[in-house]
Amino acid sequence: MTDSPVNDGKAPKKERMRFVSAEQVAQLAGVSRSAVSRTFTPGASVAPATREKVLRAAEELGYHVNDLARGVLANQSRLVGIVATKPEIGFRAHLAAALAKFLIQRGSIPILINTGQTEDELLAAQKMLIGHRAEAIIILSGSPPASFLELAQRNGQPLVVIGRSEPDADHVRAGNSEASRKAATMFFEAGRRRLAVAGSNTGTPSIIERESAFLSTAEGLGAEVFIGRGADSDYESGITAGRALFSKEVRPDAVYCANDQIAFGLMDHVRQEMKLRVPEDVAIIGFDDVPEASWLSYQLTTFRQDPLVMAMRAVELMERRLANPDLSPGYERVIPELIIRQSFRP
């Protein structure tokens, strides 16, 4: 009979994580530790035969350079912070993914920080990124307070904001007002006279710009104007806005939604609860063109923000700032493209 192992009541020891070191590579290759360092330092001088030995040993051992240690020595990492509220929802999810793609392509390490929109939450995120010597911050949500900008400037940390304008920061914005004015004009030219905007109480710069441009254009055309808002910029808020707009005796015959998520909720309310037809009874236009907009259930006419274009412009502004910290703030405005589907055909 085989003896069972003795159980002394103690949990088995966990092995510490042990990465392959440059010293191990040097020993296997038969070279000095400094030769390994020079081999993996761009532009450093190292004999071809030595380089070949080092690379062969590194491949055999599975060695990778300790970028964290290098960043500490240089007082800067390759981390780039992406700061966003609810980054999993709607257009922000696709924008965050596009930013990660471009940052990785340039050799940066994206780090996503899911934060709120209060000053304390934003400053906590920023201090974390400064503590880790992030080379830049790209912020997707929440208007950064003045203290946020000042702290970044004092530390020489580039800051790019997307979806809002900040006087002292590089920024990328969509052509919100252009698209919104076009939406109101198209509705009116199609014979719609009771025009509504379904928006949000979040008060973000993009939402405010879309709502105000649509409303001022509709009023200028002489249309009857309605407003419905939800608490946020999501699907549930679309339902809330729909109930506010269609609970009255006089109802809109066309609705411009501040984003696609709101449009989906409003469209479901109009069809499922009000038993109205889209677009025959109510025409609907959204904003963003997230993938769900093309689903057969929605077929939403909307204005497309291209997350790849927005992300590319943001990374370009970041690189521009890293190359020359003294440049005046850069500004990129990306005009959305109208995508026509079944919810409204001009």
GROMACS .gro file of C-alpha atoms in nm, residues 9-269:
model
  261
    9GLY     CA    1  -0.273   2.150   0.780
   10LYS     CA    2  -0.068   2.415   0.601
   11ALA     CA    3  -0.157   2.549   0.259
   12PRO     CA    4   0.101   2.466  -0.008
   13LYS     CA    5   0.349   2.744  -0.076
   14LYS     CA    6   0.282   2.945  -0.388
   15GLU     CA    7   0.575   2.999  -0.618
   16ARG     CA    8   0.664   3.363  -0.674
   17MET     CA    9   0.638   3.488  -1.030
   18ARG     CA   10   0.985   3.465  -1.181
   19PHE     CA   11   1.049   3.635  -1.514
   20VAL     CA   12   1.358   3.541  -1.711
   21SER     CA   13   1.634   3.791  -1.629
   22ALA     CA   14   1.893   3.956  -1.850
   23GLU     CA   15   2.159   3.789  -1.632
   24GLN     CA   16   2.024   3.445  -1.727
   25VAL     CA   17   2.039   3.540  -2.094
   26ALA     CA   18   2.398   3.660  -2.051
   27GLN     CA   19   2.500   3.334  -1.884
   28LEU     CA   20   2.343   3.117  -2.155
   29ALA     CA   21   2.488   3.330  -2.435
   30GLY     CA   22   2.831   3.348  -2.269
   31VAL     CA   23   2.842   3.728  -2.282
   32SER     CA   24   2.836   4.013  -2.033
   33ARG     CA   25   2.519   4.157  -1.879
   34SER     CA   26   2.592   4.489  -2.050
   35ALA     CA   27   2.606   4.313  -2.390
   36VAL     CA   28   2.248   4.192  -2.335
   37SER     CA   29   2.140   4.545  -2.244
   38ARG     CA   30   2.305   4.693  -2.556
   39THR     CA   31   2.145   4.428  -2.777
   40PHE     CA   32   1.797   4.537  -2.673
   41THR     CA   33   1.869   4.912  -2.675
   42PRO     CA   34   1.787   5.072  -3.012
   43GLY     CA   35   2.093   5.235  -3.169
   44ALA     CA   36   2.343   5.085  -2.920
   45SER     CA   37   2.669   4.942  -3.050
   46VAL     CA   38   2.708   4.563  -3.031
   47ALA     CA   39   2.906   4.319  -3.244
   48PRO     CA   40   2.691   4.114  -3.489
   49ALA     CA   41   2.818   3.783  -3.348
   50THR     CA   42   2.736   3.894  -2.994
   51ARG     CA   43   2.392   4.015  -3.097
   52GLU     CA   44   2.317   3.678  -3.259
   53LYS     CA   45   2.419   3.489  -2.943
   54VAL     CA   46   2.206   3.711  -2.724
   55LEU     CA   47   1.898   3.689  -2.946
   56ARG     CA   48   1.930   3.311  -2.971
   57ALA     CA   49   1.956   3.276  -2.592
   58ALA     CA   50   1.667   3.517  -2.537
   59GLU     CA   51   1.448   3.319  -2.776
   60GLU     CA   52   1.535   2.992  -2.604
   61LEU     CA   53   1.460   3.127  -2.256
   62GLY     CA   54   1.157   3.335  -2.353
   63TYR     CA   55   1.316   3.659  -2.237
   64HIS     CA   56   1.153   4.000  -2.283
   65VAL     CA   57   1.292   4.340  -2.189
   66ASN     CA   58   1.170   4.485  -1.859
   67ASP     CA   59   0.997   4.794  -1.997
   68LEU     CA   60   0.873   4.890  -1.651
   69ALA     CA   61   1.229   4.918  -1.518
   70ARG     CA   62   1.335   5.119  -1.821
   71GLY     CA   63   1.043   5.353  -1.769
   72VAL     CA   64   1.144   5.408  -1.406
   73LEU     CA   65   1.501   5.492  -1.510
   74ALA     CA   66   1.374   5.733  -1.775
   75ASN     CA   67   1.113   5.880  -1.535
   76GLN     CA   68   0.848   5.798  -1.795
   77SER     CA   69   0.657   5.487  -1.897
   78ARG     CA   70   0.489   5.405  -2.224
   79LEU     CA   71   0.152   5.400  -2.050
   80VAL     CA   72  -0.126   5.612  -2.197
   81GLY     CA   73  -0.435   5.658  -1.982
   82ILE     CA   74  -0.779   5.636  -2.140
   83VAL     CA   75  -1.022   5.793  -1.890
   84ALA     CA   76  -1.393   5.728  -1.950
   85THR     CA   77  -1.725   5.700  -1.772
   86LYS     CA   78  -1.920   5.385  -1.864
   87PRO     CA   79  -1.673   5.289  -2.138
   88GLU     CA   80  -1.874   4.975  -2.214
   89ILE     CA   81  -2.175   5.164  -2.352
   90GLY     CA   82  -2.246   5.273  -2.708
   91PHE     CA   83  -1.997   5.475  -2.909
   92ARG     CA   84  -1.751   5.506  -2.619
   93ALA     CA   85  -1.688   5.131  -2.628
   94HIS     CA   86  -1.588   5.143  -2.994
   95LEU     CA   87  -1.382   5.459  -2.943
   96ALA     CA   88  -1.192   5.305  -2.651
   97ALA     CA   89  -1.120   4.994  -2.859
   98ALA     CA   90  -0.997   5.205  -3.152
   99LEU     CA   91  -0.771   5.409  -2.923
  100ALA     CA   92  -0.623   5.090  -2.778
  101LYS     CA   93  -0.554   4.963  -3.129
  102PHE     CA   94  -0.366   5.276  -3.242
  103LEU     CA   95  -0.176   5.310  -2.915
  104ILE     CA   96  -0.054   4.951  -2.931
  105GLN     CA   97   0.053   5.002  -3.292
  106ARG     CA   98   0.276   5.292  -3.185
  107GLY     CA   99   0.427   5.089  -2.901
  108SER     CA  100   0.229   5.246  -2.618
  109ILE     CA  101   0.048   5.058  -2.342
  110PRO     CA  102  -0.316   5.170  -2.310
  111ILE     CA  103  -0.466   5.162  -1.963
  112LEU     CA  104  -0.841   5.212  -1.932
  113ILE     CA  105  -0.968   5.387  -1.620
  114ASN     CA  106  -1.343   5.366  -1.571
  115THR     CA  107  -1.426   5.673  -1.365
  116GLY     CA  108  -1.709   5.912  -1.289
  117GLN     CA  109  -1.754   6.271  -1.393
  118THR     CA  110  -1.697   6.447  -1.061
  119GLU     CA  111  -1.383   6.648  -0.999
  120ASP     CA  112  -1.268   6.414  -0.720
  121GLU     CA  113  -1.305   6.104  -0.939
  122LEU     CA  114  -1.121   6.261  -1.231
  123LEU     CA  115  -0.838   6.391  -1.013
  124ALA     CA  116  -0.797   6.049  -0.849
  125ALA     CA  117  -0.761   5.892  -1.194
  126GLN     CA  118  -0.511   6.157  -1.301
  127LYS     CA  119  -0.297   6.117  -0.988
  128MET     CA  120  -0.283   5.743  -1.048
  129LEU     CA  121  -0.161   5.799  -1.403
  130ILE     CA  122   0.096   6.057  -1.296
  131GLY     CA  123   0.215   5.820  -1.023
  132HIS     CA  124   0.275   5.555  -1.288
  133ARG     CA  125   0.447   5.813  -1.511
  134ALA     CA  126   0.194   5.779  -1.794
  135GLU     CA  127   0.322   5.967  -2.097
  136ALA     CA  128  -0.022   6.110  -2.182
  137ILE     CA  129  -0.392   6.105  -2.092
  138ILE     CA  130  -0.684   6.080  -2.335
  139ILE     CA  131  -1.014   6.166  -2.170
  140LEU     CA  132  -1.346   6.054  -2.320
  141SER     CA  133  -1.598   6.175  -2.065
  142GLY     CA  134  -1.651   6.434  -1.796
  143SER     CA  135  -1.535   6.790  -1.852
  144PRO     CA  136  -1.194   6.797  -1.681
  145PRO     CA  137  -1.179   7.069  -1.411
  146ALA     CA  138  -0.917   7.344  -1.421
  147SER     CA  139  -0.716   7.163  -1.152
  148PHE     CA  140  -0.695   6.859  -1.380
  149LEU     CA  141  -0.543   7.067  -1.660
  150GLU     CA  142  -0.307   7.250  -1.424
  151LEU     CA  143  -0.175   6.926  -1.271
  152ALA     CA  144  -0.111   6.781  -1.618
  153GLN     CA  145   0.072   7.097  -1.727
  154ARG     CA  146   0.288   7.109  -1.413
  155ASN     CA  147   0.398   6.752  -1.479
  156GLY     CA  148   0.446   6.804  -1.852
  157GLN     CA  149   0.183   6.539  -1.922
  158PRO     CA  150   0.002   6.578  -2.258
  159LEU     CA  151  -0.377   6.579  -2.233
  160VAL     CA  152  -0.616   6.511  -2.523
  161VAL     CA  153  -0.992   6.544  -2.476
  162ILE     CA  154  -1.248   6.392  -2.713
  163GLY     CA  155  -1.599   6.528  -2.745
  164ARG     CA  156  -1.546   6.864  -2.577
  165SER     CA  157  -1.338   7.181  -2.616
  166GLU     CA  158  -1.089   7.286  -2.350
  167PRO     CA  159  -0.891   7.607  -2.407
  168ASP     CA  160  -0.560   7.467  -2.281
  169ALA     CA  161  -0.583   7.109  -2.410
  170ASP     CA  162  -0.560   6.937  -2.745
  171HIS     CA  163  -0.906   6.817  -2.844
  172VAL     CA  164  -1.106   6.624  -3.103
  173ARG     CA  165  -1.474   6.694  -3.159
  174ALA     CA  166  -1.742   6.572  -3.395
  175GLY     CA  167  -1.935   6.818  -3.611
  176ASN     CA  168  -2.236   6.805  -3.378
  177SER     CA  169  -2.397   7.131  -3.484
  178GLU     CA  170  -2.354   7.063  -3.857
  179ALA     CA  171  -2.524   6.724  -3.831
  180SER     CA  172  -2.803   6.852  -3.605
  181ARG     CA  173  -2.890   7.144  -3.832
  182LYS     CA  174  -2.897   6.906  -4.126
  183ALA     CA  175  -3.134   6.669  -3.942
  184ALA     CA  176  -3.383   6.948  -3.869
  185THR     CA  177  -3.367   7.076  -4.227
  186MET     CA  178  -3.419   6.728  -4.376
  187PHE     CA  179  -3.723   6.664  -4.157
  188PHE     CA  180  -3.876   6.997  -4.253
  189GLU     CA  181  -3.809   6.952  -4.624
  190ALA     CA  182  -3.973   6.608  -4.603
  191GLY     CA  183  -4.296   6.773  -4.485
  192ARG     CA  184  -4.256   6.700  -4.113
  193ARG     CA  185  -4.376   6.996  -3.906
  194ARG     CA  186  -4.381   6.866  -3.546
  195LEU     CA  187  -4.014   6.815  -3.472
  196ALA     CA  188  -3.868   6.681  -3.148
  197VAL     CA  189  -3.528   6.617  -2.996
  198ALA     CA  190  -3.474   6.324  -2.758
  199GLY     CA  191  -3.180   6.413  -2.540
  200SER     CA  192  -3.026   6.365  -2.198
  201ASN     CA  193  -2.993   6.547  -1.868
  202THR     CA  194  -2.622   6.461  -1.847
  203GLY     CA  195  -2.534   6.802  -1.986
  204THR     CA  196  -2.221   6.690  -2.169
  205PRO     CA  197  -2.090   6.938  -2.427
  206SER     CA  198  -2.171   6.708  -2.720
  207ILE     CA  199  -2.531   6.647  -2.608
  208ILE     CA  200  -2.589   7.016  -2.544
  209GLU     CA  201  -2.449   7.112  -2.884
  210ARG     CA  202  -2.665   6.857  -3.068
  211GLU     CA  203  -2.983   6.955  -2.886
  212SER     CA  204  -2.938   7.331  -2.919
  213ALA     CA  205  -2.838   7.325  -3.288
  214PHE     CA  206  -3.139   7.109  -3.378
  215LEU     CA  207  -3.385   7.315  -3.174
  216SER     CA  208  -3.266   7.653  -3.302
  217THR     CA  209  -3.279   7.531  -3.663
  218ALA     CA  210  -3.626   7.377  -3.623
  219GLU     CA  211  -3.762   7.693  -3.461
  220GLY     CA  212  -3.605   7.906  -3.733
  221LEU     CA  213  -3.783   7.699  -3.997
  222GLY     CA  214  -4.116   7.757  -3.825
  223ALA     CA  215  -4.171   7.402  -3.704
  224GLU     CA  216  -4.349   7.312  -3.381
  225VAL     CA  217  -4.080   7.194  -3.140
  226PHE     CA  218  -4.087   6.933  -2.860
  227ILE     CA  219  -3.819   6.821  -2.611
  228GLY     CA  220  -3.791   6.491  -2.426
  229ARG     CA  221  -3.497   6.392  -2.204
  230GLY     CA  222  -3.388   6.095  -1.998
  231ALA     CA  223  -3.147   6.087  -1.704
  232ASP     CA  224  -2.855   5.949  -1.907
  233SER     CA  225  -2.759   5.888  -2.269
  234ASP     CA  226  -2.860   5.524  -2.283
  235TYR     CA  227  -3.141   5.293  -2.399
  236GLU     CA  228  -3.357   5.346  -2.088
  237SER     CA  229  -3.337   5.721  -2.137
  238GLY     CA  230  -3.469   5.674  -2.489
  239ILE     CA  231  -3.777   5.505  -2.347
  240THR     CA  232  -3.814   5.783  -2.088
  241ALA     CA  233  -3.784   6.052  -2.355
  242GLY     CA  234  -4.033   5.865  -2.575
  243ARG     CA  235  -4.291   5.848  -2.298
  244ALA     CA  236  -4.253   6.223  -2.236
  245LEU     CA  237  -4.286   6.308  -2.605
  246PHE     CA  238  -4.576   6.076  -2.692
  247SER     CA  239  -4.788   6.105  -2.378
  248LYS     CA  240  -4.941   6.433  -2.498
  249GLU     CA  241  -5.231   6.486  -2.733
  250VAL     CA  242  -5.011   6.660  -2.990
  251ARG     CA  243  -4.726   6.431  -3.079
  252PRO     CA  244  -4.413   6.481  -3.289
  253ASP     CA  245  -4.395   6.331  -3.636
  254ALA     CA  246  -4.015   6.335  -3.644
  255VAL     CA  247  -3.757   6.289  -3.366
  256TYR     CA  248  -3.384   6.359  -3.367
  257CYS     CA  249  -3.202   6.158  -3.101
  258ALA     CA  250  -2.881   6.278  -2.936
  259ASN     CA  251  -2.727   5.933  -2.986
  260ASP     CA  252  -2.815   5.589  -3.117
  261GLN     CA  253  -2.873   5.434  -2.774
  262ILE     CA  254  -3.145   5.690  -2.707
  263ALA     CA  255  -3.286   5.628  -3.055
  264PHE     CA  256  -3.314   5.252  -2.992
  265GLY     CA  257  -3.511   5.304  -2.670
  266LEU     CA  258  -3.736   5.565  -2.828
  267MET     CA  259  -3.799   5.351  -3.135
  268ASP     CA  260  -3.896   5.050  -2.924
  269HIS     CA  261  -4.134   5.267  -2.720
   0.00000   0.00000   0.00000
